[in-house]
């Protein structure tokens, strides 16, 4: 389930813009942005799972007005972030889990959030993700990690409940429950925001205690100070601290995936 913070400050979407170094291919029945080297060069792959704004969200978002002050906000496109992860030696795939129907215009009076949530629920995302994973394995990939943002973080946590993947990174997740955490079986890092009503720090710290009891050192919960839900993909480019915090989270994500997923080829 996605809370109100998941829908804040939507990007100005540019479907079909073709940004990024990779290509869009069919994988597991989904249009998927694919970047990096796959088999035989690399048998390690990362599945990136976007937030509700989808896999085509652009790198730069429009200037918005906050308290009569115009600020410049940047979105890190899932495609650009996929390229960044691929630079660490992975094949990276970012599927369109919303079948061409991401959140686009929250100001449209005809847009029904609840109806959208019912159609594009995380259980369906989990099923689709498993199809993508099966397709990767059929192509010779032997190690897979998942990283998900907000809505995608819930899907990544569900994937971590099986051995279909080797590790997961969950970034400012949507509503994850204790039951979800109890089911996790593989190394997982949860990267959370200090200011988050959906997954508040106290909840994430409790999750960390549960995970540590069964995974020992193969888990990480990190709370980033002075940032809000969504900070890894939406931040003020003129705010040095915000940029640094987002880039730190990206580095932590890549380091975790490299540690637990990267195979010596």
mmCIF file with all atom_site columns, N, CA and C in Angstrom, residues 118-171:
data_model
loop_
_atom_site.group_PDB
_atom_site.id
_atom_site.type_symbol
_atom_site.label_atom_id
_atom_site.label_alt_id
_atom_site.label_comp_id
_atom_site.label_asym_id
_atom_site.label_entity_id
_atom_site.label_seq_id
_atom_site.pdbx_PDB_ins_code
_atom_site.Cartn_x
_atom_site.Cartn_y
_atom_site.Cartn_z
_atom_site.occupancy
_atom_site.B_iso_or_equiv
_atom_site.pdbx_formal_charge
_atom_site.auth_seq_id
_atom_site.auth_comp_id
_atom_site.auth_asym_id
_atom_site.auth_atom_id
_atom_site.pdbx_PDB_model_num
ATOM 1   N N  . UNK A 1 118 ? -5.607 -0.294  -6.360  1.00 0.00 ? 118 UNK A N  1
ATOM 2   C CA . UNK A 1 118 ? -6.173 -1.638  -6.453  1.00 0.00 ? 118 UNK A CA 1
ATOM 3   C C  . UNK A 1 118 ? -5.669 -2.369  -7.697  1.00 0.00 ? 118 UNK A C  1
ATOM 4   N N  . UNK A 1 119 ? -5.570 -1.631  -8.796  1.00 0.00 ? 119 UNK A N  1
ATOM 5   C CA . UNK A 1 119 ? -5.086 -2.240  -10.036 1.00 0.00 ? 119 UNK A CA 1
ATOM 6   C C  . UNK A 1 119 ? -3.597 -2.551  -9.947  1.00 0.00 ? 119 UNK A C  1
ATOM 7   N N  . UNK A 1 120 ? -2.850 -1.589  -9.430  1.00 0.00 ? 120 UNK A N  1
ATOM 8   C CA . UNK A 1 120 ? -1.391 -1.710  -9.402  1.00 0.00 ? 120 UNK A CA 1
ATOM 9   C C  . UNK A 1 120 ? -0.914 -1.975  -7.975  1.00 0.00 ? 120 UNK A C  1
ATOM 10  N N  . UNK A 1 121 ? -1.373 -3.066  -7.418  1.00 0.00 ? 121 UNK A N  1
ATOM 11  C CA . UNK A 1 121 ? -0.998 -3.390  -6.041  1.00 0.00 ? 121 UNK A CA 1
ATOM 12  C C  . UNK A 1 121 ? 0.346  -4.119  -6.012  1.00 0.00 ? 121 UNK A C  1
ATOM 13  N N  . UNK A 1 122 ? 0.960  -4.136  -4.854  1.00 0.00 ? 122 UNK A N  1
ATOM 14  C CA . UNK A 1 122 ? 2.297  -4.723  -4.740  1.00 0.00 ? 122 UNK A CA 1
ATOM 15  C C  . UNK A 1 122 ? 2.292  -6.245  -4.859  1.00 0.00 ? 122 UNK A C  1
ATOM 16  N N  . UNK A 1 123 ? 1.163  -6.887  -4.570  1.00 0.00 ? 123 UNK A N  1
ATOM 17  C CA . UNK A 1 123 ? 1.088  -8.339  -4.784  1.00 0.00 ? 123 UNK A CA 1
ATOM 18  C C  . UNK A 1 123 ? 1.222  -8.659  -6.271  1.00 0.00 ? 123 UNK A C  1
ATOM 19  N N  . UNK A 1 124 ? 0.554  -7.863  -7.112  1.00 0.00 ? 124 UNK A N  1
ATOM 20  C CA . UNK A 1 124 ? 0.686  -8.046  -8.564  1.00 0.00 ? 124 UNK A CA 1
ATOM 21  C C  . UNK A 1 124 ? 2.118  -7.732  -8.988  1.00 0.00 ? 124 UNK A C  1
ATOM 22  N N  . UNK A 1 125 ? 2.714  -6.691  -8.397  1.00 0.00 ? 125 UNK A N  1
ATOM 23  C CA . UNK A 1 125 ? 4.099  -6.359  -8.705  1.00 0.00 ? 125 UNK A CA 1
ATOM 24  C C  . UNK A 1 125 ? 5.045  -7.498  -8.371  1.00 0.00 ? 125 UNK A C  1
ATOM 25  N N  . UNK A 1 126 ? 4.776  -8.175  -7.254  1.00 0.00 ? 126 UNK A N  1
ATOM 26  C CA . UNK A 1 126 ? 5.594  -9.313  -6.837  1.00 0.00 ? 126 UNK A CA 1
ATOM 27  C C  . UNK A 1 126 ? 5.512  -10.454 -7.847  1.00 0.00 ? 126 UNK A C  1
ATOM 28  N N  . UNK A 1 127 ? 4.314  -10.753 -8.302  1.00 0.00 ? 127 UNK A N  1
ATOM 29  C CA . UNK A 1 127 ? 4.125  -11.820 -9.291  1.00 0.00 ? 127 UNK A CA 1
ATOM 30  C C  . UNK A 1 127 ? 4.857  -11.469 -10.589 1.00 0.00 ? 127 UNK A C  1
ATOM 31  N N  . UNK A 1 128 ? 4.711  -10.225 -11.033 1.00 0.00 ? 128 UNK A N  1
ATOM 32  C CA . UNK A 1 128 ? 5.387  -9.792  -12.258 1.00 0.00 ? 128 UNK A CA 1
ATOM 33  C C  . UNK A 1 128 ? 6.906  -9.834  -12.094 1.00 0.00 ? 128 UNK A C  1
ATOM 34  N N  . UNK A 1 129 ? 7.386  -9.439  -10.909 1.00 0.00 ? 129 UNK A N  1
ATOM 35  C CA . UNK A 1 129 ? 8.831  -9.461  -10.665 1.00 0.00 ? 129 UNK A CA 1
ATOM 36  C C  . UNK A 1 129 ? 9.381  -10.879 -10.752 1.00 0.00 ? 129 UNK A C  1
ATOM 37  N N  . UNK A 1 130 ? 8.635  -11.844 -10.261 1.00 0.00 ? 130 UNK A N  1
ATOM 38  C CA . UNK A 1 130 ? 9.080  -13.231 -10.338 1.00 0.00 ? 130 UNK A CA 1
ATOM 39  C C  . UNK A 1 130 ? 9.176  -13.701 -11.796 1.00 0.00 ? 130 UNK A C  1
ATOM 40  N N  . UNK A 1 131 ? 8.290  -13.194 -12.643 1.00 0.00 ? 131 UNK A N  1
ATOM 41  C CA . UNK A 1 131 ? 8.361  -13.532 -14.071 1.00 0.00 ? 131 UNK A CA 1
ATOM 42  C C  . UNK A 1 131 ? 9.621  -12.948 -14.699 1.00 0.00 ? 131 UNK A C  1
ATOM 43  N N  . UNK A 1 132 ? 9.967  -11.729 -14.302 1.00 0.00 ? 132 UNK A N  1
ATOM 44  C CA . UNK A 1 132 ? 11.186 -11.101 -14.813 1.00 0.00 ? 132 UNK A CA 1
ATOM 45  C C  . UNK A 1 132 ? 12.417 -11.872 -14.338 1.00 0.00 ? 132 UNK A C  1
ATOM 46  N N  . UNK A 1 133 ? 12.415 -12.274 -13.081 1.00 0.00 ? 133 UNK A N  1
ATOM 47  C CA . UNK A 1 133 ? 13.535 -13.052 -12.534 1.00 0.00 ? 133 UNK A CA 1
ATOM 48  C C  . UNK A 1 133 ? 13.688 -14.378 -13.281 1.00 0.00 ? 133 UNK A C  1
ATOM 49  N N  . UNK A 1 134 ? 12.570 -15.051 -13.551 1.00 0.00 ? 134 UNK A N  1
ATOM 50  C CA . UNK A 1 134 ? 12.625 -16.313 -14.299 1.00 0.00 ? 134 UNK A CA 1
ATOM 51  C C  . UNK A 1 134 ? 13.211 -16.080 -15.687 1.00 0.00 ? 134 UNK A C  1
ATOM 52  N N  . UNK A 1 135 ? 12.839 -14.962 -16.317 1.00 0.00 ? 135 UNK A N  1
ATOM 53  C CA . UNK A 1 135 ? 13.362 -14.655 -17.646 1.00 0.00 ? 135 UNK A CA 1
ATOM 54  C C  . UNK A 1 135 ? 14.864 -14.393 -17.591 1.00 0.00 ? 135 UNK A C  1
ATOM 55  N N  . UNK A 1 136 ? 15.324 -13.716 -16.553 1.00 0.00 ? 136 UNK A N  1
ATOM 56  C CA . UNK A 1 136 ? 16.762 -13.468 -16.396 1.00 0.00 ? 136 UNK A CA 1
ATOM 57  C C  . UNK A 1 136 ? 17.527 -14.781 -16.240 1.00 0.00 ? 136 UNK A C  1
ATOM 58  N N  . UNK A 1 137 ? 16.984 -15.670 -15.424 1.00 0.00 ? 137 UNK A N  1
ATOM 59  C CA . UNK A 1 137 ? 17.667 -16.950 -15.205 1.00 0.00 ? 137 UNK A CA 1
ATOM 60  C C  . UNK A 1 137 ? 17.700 -17.792 -16.480 1.00 0.00 ? 137 UNK A C  1
ATOM 61  N N  . UNK A 1 138 ? 16.663 -17.665 -17.295 1.00 0.00 ? 138 UNK A N  1
ATOM 62  C CA . UNK A 1 138 ? 16.635 -18.422 -18.546 1.00 0.00 ? 138 UNK A CA 1
ATOM 63  C C  . UNK A 1 138 ? 17.695 -17.929 -19.527 1.00 0.00 ? 138 UNK A C  1
ATOM 64  N N  . UNK A 1 139 ? 18.184 -16.713 -19.307 1.00 0.00 ? 139 UNK A N  1
ATOM 65  C CA . UNK A 1 139 ? 19.218 -16.135 -20.168 1.00 0.00 ? 139 UNK A CA 1
ATOM 66  C C  . UNK A 1 139 ? 20.626 -16.362 -19.627 1.00 0.00 ? 139 UNK A C  1
ATOM 67  N N  . UNK A 1 140 ? 20.734 -17.103 -18.527 1.00 0.00 ? 140 UNK A N  1
ATOM 68  C CA . UNK A 1 140 ? 22.046 -17.429 -17.989 1.00 0.00 ? 140 UNK A CA 1
ATOM 69  C C  . UNK A 1 140 ? 22.475 -16.646 -16.779 1.00 0.00 ? 140 UNK A C  1
ATOM 70  N N  . UNK A 1 141 ? 21.602 -15.769 -16.262 1.00 0.00 ? 141 UNK A N  1
ATOM 71  C CA . UNK A 1 141 ? 21.932 -15.024 -15.037 1.00 0.00 ? 141 UNK A CA 1
ATOM 72  C C  . UNK A 1 141 ? 21.847 -15.978 -13.846 1.00 0.00 ? 141 UNK A C  1
ATOM 73  N N  . UNK A 1 142 ? 22.868 -15.955 -12.985 1.00 0.00 ? 142 UNK A N  1
ATOM 74  C CA . UNK A 1 142 ? 22.898 -16.894 -11.857 1.00 0.00 ? 142 UNK A CA 1
ATOM 75  C C  . UNK A 1 142 ? 22.788 -16.216 -10.499 1.00 0.00 ? 142 UNK A C  1
ATOM 76  N N  . UNK A 1 143 ? 22.905 -14.897 -10.451 1.00 0.00 ? 143 UNK A N  1
ATOM 77  C CA . UNK A 1 143 ? 22.795 -14.168 -9.178  1.00 0.00 ? 143 UNK A CA 1
ATOM 78  C C  . UNK A 1 143 ? 22.008 -12.889 -9.428  1.00 0.00 ? 143 UNK A C  1
ATOM 79  N N  . UNK A 1 144 ? 20.994 -12.667 -8.598  1.00 0.00 ? 144 UNK A N  1
ATOM 80  C CA . UNK A 1 144 ? 20.093 -11.537 -8.806  1.00 0.00 ? 144 UNK A CA 1
ATOM 81  C C  . UNK A 1 144 ? 19.864 -10.798 -7.493  1.00 0.00 ? 144 UNK A C  1
ATOM 82  N N  . UNK A 1 145 ? 19.917 -9.490  -7.571  1.00 0.00 ? 145 UNK A N  1
ATOM 83  C CA . UNK A 1 145 ? 19.557 -8.641  -6.442  1.00 0.00 ? 145 UNK A CA 1
ATOM 84  C C  . UNK A 1 145 ? 18.397 -7.758  -6.835  1.00 0.00 ? 145 UNK A C  1
ATOM 85  N N  . UNK A 1 146 ? 17.658 -7.259  -5.848  1.00 0.00 ? 146 UNK A N  1
ATOM 86  C CA . UNK A 1 146 ? 16.534 -6.362  -6.115  1.00 0.00 ? 146 UNK A CA 1
ATOM 87  C C  . UNK A 1 146 ? 16.682 -5.109  -5.276  1.00 0.00 ? 146 UNK A C  1
ATOM 88  N N  . UNK A 1 147 ? 16.384 -3.971  -5.886  1.00 0.00 ? 147 UNK A N  1
ATOM 89  C CA . UNK A 1 147 ? 16.366 -2.702  -5.167  1.00 0.00 ? 147 UNK A CA 1
ATOM 90  C C  . UNK A 1 147 ? 15.075 -1.990  -5.518  1.00 0.00 ? 147 UNK A C  1
ATOM 91  N N  . UNK A 1 148 ? 14.316 -1.604  -4.494  1.00 0.00 ? 148 UNK A N  1
ATOM 92  C CA . UNK A 1 148 ? 13.019 -0.991  -4.745  1.00 0.00 ? 148 UNK A CA 1
ATOM 93  C C  . UNK A 1 148 ? 12.837 0.295   -3.960  1.00 0.00 ? 148 UNK A C  1
ATOM 94  N N  . UNK A 1 149 ? 12.106 1.217   -4.577  1.00 0.00 ? 149 UNK A N  1
ATOM 95  C CA . UNK A 1 149 ? 11.865 2.547   -4.022  1.00 0.00 ? 149 UNK A CA 1
ATOM 96  C C  . UNK A 1 149 ? 10.387 2.726   -3.719  1.00 0.00 ? 149 UNK A C  1
ATOM 97  N N  . UNK A 1 150 ? 10.065 3.012   -2.455  1.00 0.00 ? 150 UNK A N  1
ATOM 98  C CA . UNK A 1 150 ? 8.688  3.260   -2.038  1.00 0.00 ? 150 UNK A CA 1
ATOM 99  C C  . UNK A 1 150 ? 7.802  2.059   -2.394  1.00 0.00 ? 150 UNK A C  1
ATOM 100 N N  . UNK A 1 151 ? 6.885  2.192   -3.368  1.00 0.00 ? 151 UNK A N  1
ATOM 101 C CA . UNK A 1 151 ? 6.072  1.059   -3.841  1.00 0.00 ? 151 UNK A CA 1
ATOM 102 C C  . UNK A 1 151 ? 6.970  -0.110  -4.186  1.00 0.00 ? 151 UNK A C  1
ATOM 103 N N  . UNK A 1 152 ? 8.045  0.175   -4.894  1.00 0.00 ? 152 UNK A N  1
ATOM 104 C CA . UNK A 1 152 ? 8.983  -0.873  -5.280  1.00 0.00 ? 152 UNK A CA 1
ATOM 105 C C  . UNK A 1 152 ? 9.719  -1.475  -4.101  1.00 0.00 ? 152 UNK A C  1
ATOM 106 N N  . UNK A 1 153 ? 9.848  -0.710  -3.010  1.00 0.00 ? 153 UNK A N  1
ATOM 107 C CA . UNK A 1 153 ? 10.490 -1.239  -1.817  1.00 0.00 ? 153 UNK A CA 1
ATOM 108 C C  . UNK A 1 153 ? 9.670  -2.348  -1.183  1.00 0.00 ? 153 UNK A C  1
ATOM 109 N N  . UNK A 1 154 ? 8.349  -2.220  -1.251  1.00 0.00 ? 154 UNK A N  1
ATOM 110 C CA . UNK A 1 154 ? 7.474  -3.268  -0.730  1.00 0.00 ? 154 UNK A CA 1
ATOM 111 C C  . UNK A 1 154 ? 7.640  -4.539  -1.563  1.00 0.00 ? 154 UNK A C  1
ATOM 112 N N  . UNK A 1 155 ? 7.709  -4.364  -2.889  1.00 0.00 ? 155 UNK A N  1
ATOM 113 C CA . UNK A 1 155 ? 7.896  -5.519  -3.771  1.00 0.00 ? 155 UNK A CA 1
ATOM 114 C C  . UNK A 1 155 ? 9.249  -6.175  -3.499  1.00 0.00 ? 155 UNK A C  1
ATOM 115 N N  . UNK A 1 156 ? 10.288 -5.366  -3.319  1.00 0.00 ? 156 UNK A N  1
ATOM 116 C CA . UNK A 1 156 ? 11.622 -5.913  -3.039  1.00 0.00 ? 156 UNK A CA 1
ATOM 117 C C  . UNK A 1 156 ? 11.619 -6.709  -1.741  1.00 0.00 ? 156 UNK A C  1
ATOM 118 N N  . UNK A 1 157 ? 10.909 -6.223  -0.730  1.00 0.00 ? 157 UNK A N  1
ATOM 119 C CA . UNK A 1 157 ? 10.826 -6.953  0.538   1.00 0.00 ? 157 UNK A CA 1
ATOM 120 C C  . UNK A 1 157 ? 10.117 -8.288  0.357   1.00 0.00 ? 157 UNK A C  1
ATOM 121 N N  . UNK A 1 158 ? 9.086  -8.315  -0.478  1.00 0.00 ? 158 UNK A N  1
ATOM 122 C CA . UNK A 1 158 ? 8.384  -9.570  -0.758  1.00 0.00 ? 158 UNK A CA 1
ATOM 123 C C  . UNK A 1 158 ? 9.316  -10.552 -1.463  1.00 0.00 ? 158 UNK A C  1
ATOM 124 N N  . UNK A 1 159 ? 10.111 -10.051 -2.405  1.00 0.00 ? 159 UNK A N  1
ATOM 125 C CA . UNK A 1 159 ? 11.051 -10.916 -3.113  1.00 0.00 ? 159 UNK A CA 1
ATOM 126 C C  . UNK A 1 159 ? 12.097 -11.494 -2.158  1.00 0.00 ? 159 UNK A C  1
ATOM 127 N N  . UNK A 1 160 ? 12.452 -10.721 -1.135  1.00 0.00 ? 160 UNK A N  1
ATOM 128 C CA . UNK A 1 160 ? 13.459 -11.171 -0.177  1.00 0.00 ? 160 UNK A CA 1
ATOM 129 C C  . UNK A 1 160 ? 12.946 -12.293 0.722   1.00 0.00 ? 160 UNK A C  1
ATOM 130 N N  . UNK A 1 161 ? 11.654 -12.618 0.596   1.00 0.00 ? 161 UNK A N  1
ATOM 131 C CA . UNK A 1 161 ? 11.102 -13.716 1.399   1.00 0.00 ? 161 UNK A CA 1
ATOM 132 C C  . UNK A 1 161 ? 11.360 -15.081 0.761   1.00 0.00 ? 161 UNK A C  1
ATOM 133 N N  . UNK A 1 162 ? 12.012 -15.070 -0.405  1.00 0.00 ? 162 UNK A N  1
ATOM 134 C CA . UNK A 1 162 ? 12.339 -16.327 -1.069  1.00 0.00 ? 162 UNK A CA 1
ATOM 135 C C  . UNK A 1 162 ? 13.816 -16.314 -1.438  1.00 0.00 ? 162 UNK A C  1
ATOM 136 N N  . UNK A 1 163 ? 14.273 -17.426 -1.993  1.00 0.00 ? 163 UNK A N  1
ATOM 137 C CA . UNK A 1 163 ? 15.657 -17.486 -2.449  1.00 0.00 ? 163 UNK A CA 1
ATOM 138 C C  . UNK A 1 163 ? 15.741 -17.285 -3.963  1.00 0.00 ? 163 UNK A C  1
ATOM 139 N N  . UNK A 1 164 ? 14.713 -16.624 -4.520  1.00 0.00 ? 164 UNK A N  1
ATOM 140 C CA . UNK A 1 164 ? 14.755 -16.265 -5.931  1.00 0.00 ? 164 UNK A CA 1
ATOM 141 C C  . UNK A 1 164 ? 15.807 -15.198 -6.194  1.00 0.00 ? 164 UNK A C  1
ATOM 142 N N  . UNK A 1 165 ? 16.113 -14.429 -5.142  1.00 0.00 ? 165 UNK A N  1
ATOM 143 C CA . UNK A 1 165 ? 17.162 -13.413 -5.240  1.00 0.00 ? 165 UNK A CA 1
ATOM 144 C C  . UNK A 1 165 ? 18.200 -13.666 -4.156  1.00 0.00 ? 165 UNK A C  1
ATOM 145 N N  . UNK A 1 166 ? 19.372 -13.051 -4.350  1.00 0.00 ? 166 UNK A N  1
ATOM 146 C CA . UNK A 1 166 ? 20.456 -13.231 -3.383  1.00 0.00 ? 166 UNK A CA 1
ATOM 147 C C  . UNK A 1 166 ? 20.475 -12.142 -2.317  1.00 0.00 ? 166 UNK A C  1
ATOM 148 N N  . UNK A 1 167 ? 19.919 -10.968 -2.636  1.00 0.00 ? 167 UNK A N  1
ATOM 149 C CA . UNK A 1 167 ? 19.931 -9.863  -1.675  1.00 0.00 ? 167 UNK A CA 1
ATOM 150 C C  . UNK A 1 167 ? 18.960 -8.791  -2.141  1.00 0.00 ? 167 UNK A C  1
ATOM 151 N N  . UNK A 1 168 ? 18.569 -7.902  -1.215  1.00 0.00 ? 168 UNK A N  1
ATOM 152 C CA . UNK A 1 168 ? 17.644 -6.817  -1.549  1.00 0.00 ? 168 UNK A CA 1
ATOM 153 C C  . UNK A 1 168 ? 18.062 -5.533  -0.852  1.00 0.00 ? 168 UNK A C  1
ATOM 154 N N  . UNK A 1 169 ? 17.709 -4.420  -1.485  1.00 0.00 ? 169 UNK A N  1
ATOM 155 C CA . UNK A 1 169 ? 17.828 -3.104  -0.868  1.00 0.00 ? 169 UNK A CA 1
ATOM 156 C C  . UNK A 1 169 ? 16.457 -2.449  -0.956  1.00 0.00 ? 169 UNK A C  1
ATOM 157 N N  . UNK A 1 170 ? 15.964 -1.991  0.178   1.00 0.00 ? 170 UNK A N  1
ATOM 158 C CA . UNK A 1 170 ? 14.643 -1.377  0.271   1.00 0.00 ? 170 UNK A CA 1
ATOM 159 C C  . UNK A 1 170 ? 14.847 0.089   0.646   1.00 0.00 ? 170 UNK A C  1
ATOM 160 N N  . UNK A 1 171 ? 14.447 0.995   -0.251  1.00 0.00 ? 171 UNK A N  1
ATOM 161 C CA . UNK A 1 171 ? 14.695 2.422   -0.036  1.00 0.00 ? 171 UNK A CA 1
ATOM 162 C C  . UNK A 1 171 ? 13.382 3.158   0.208   1.00 0.00 ? 171 UNK A C  1
#
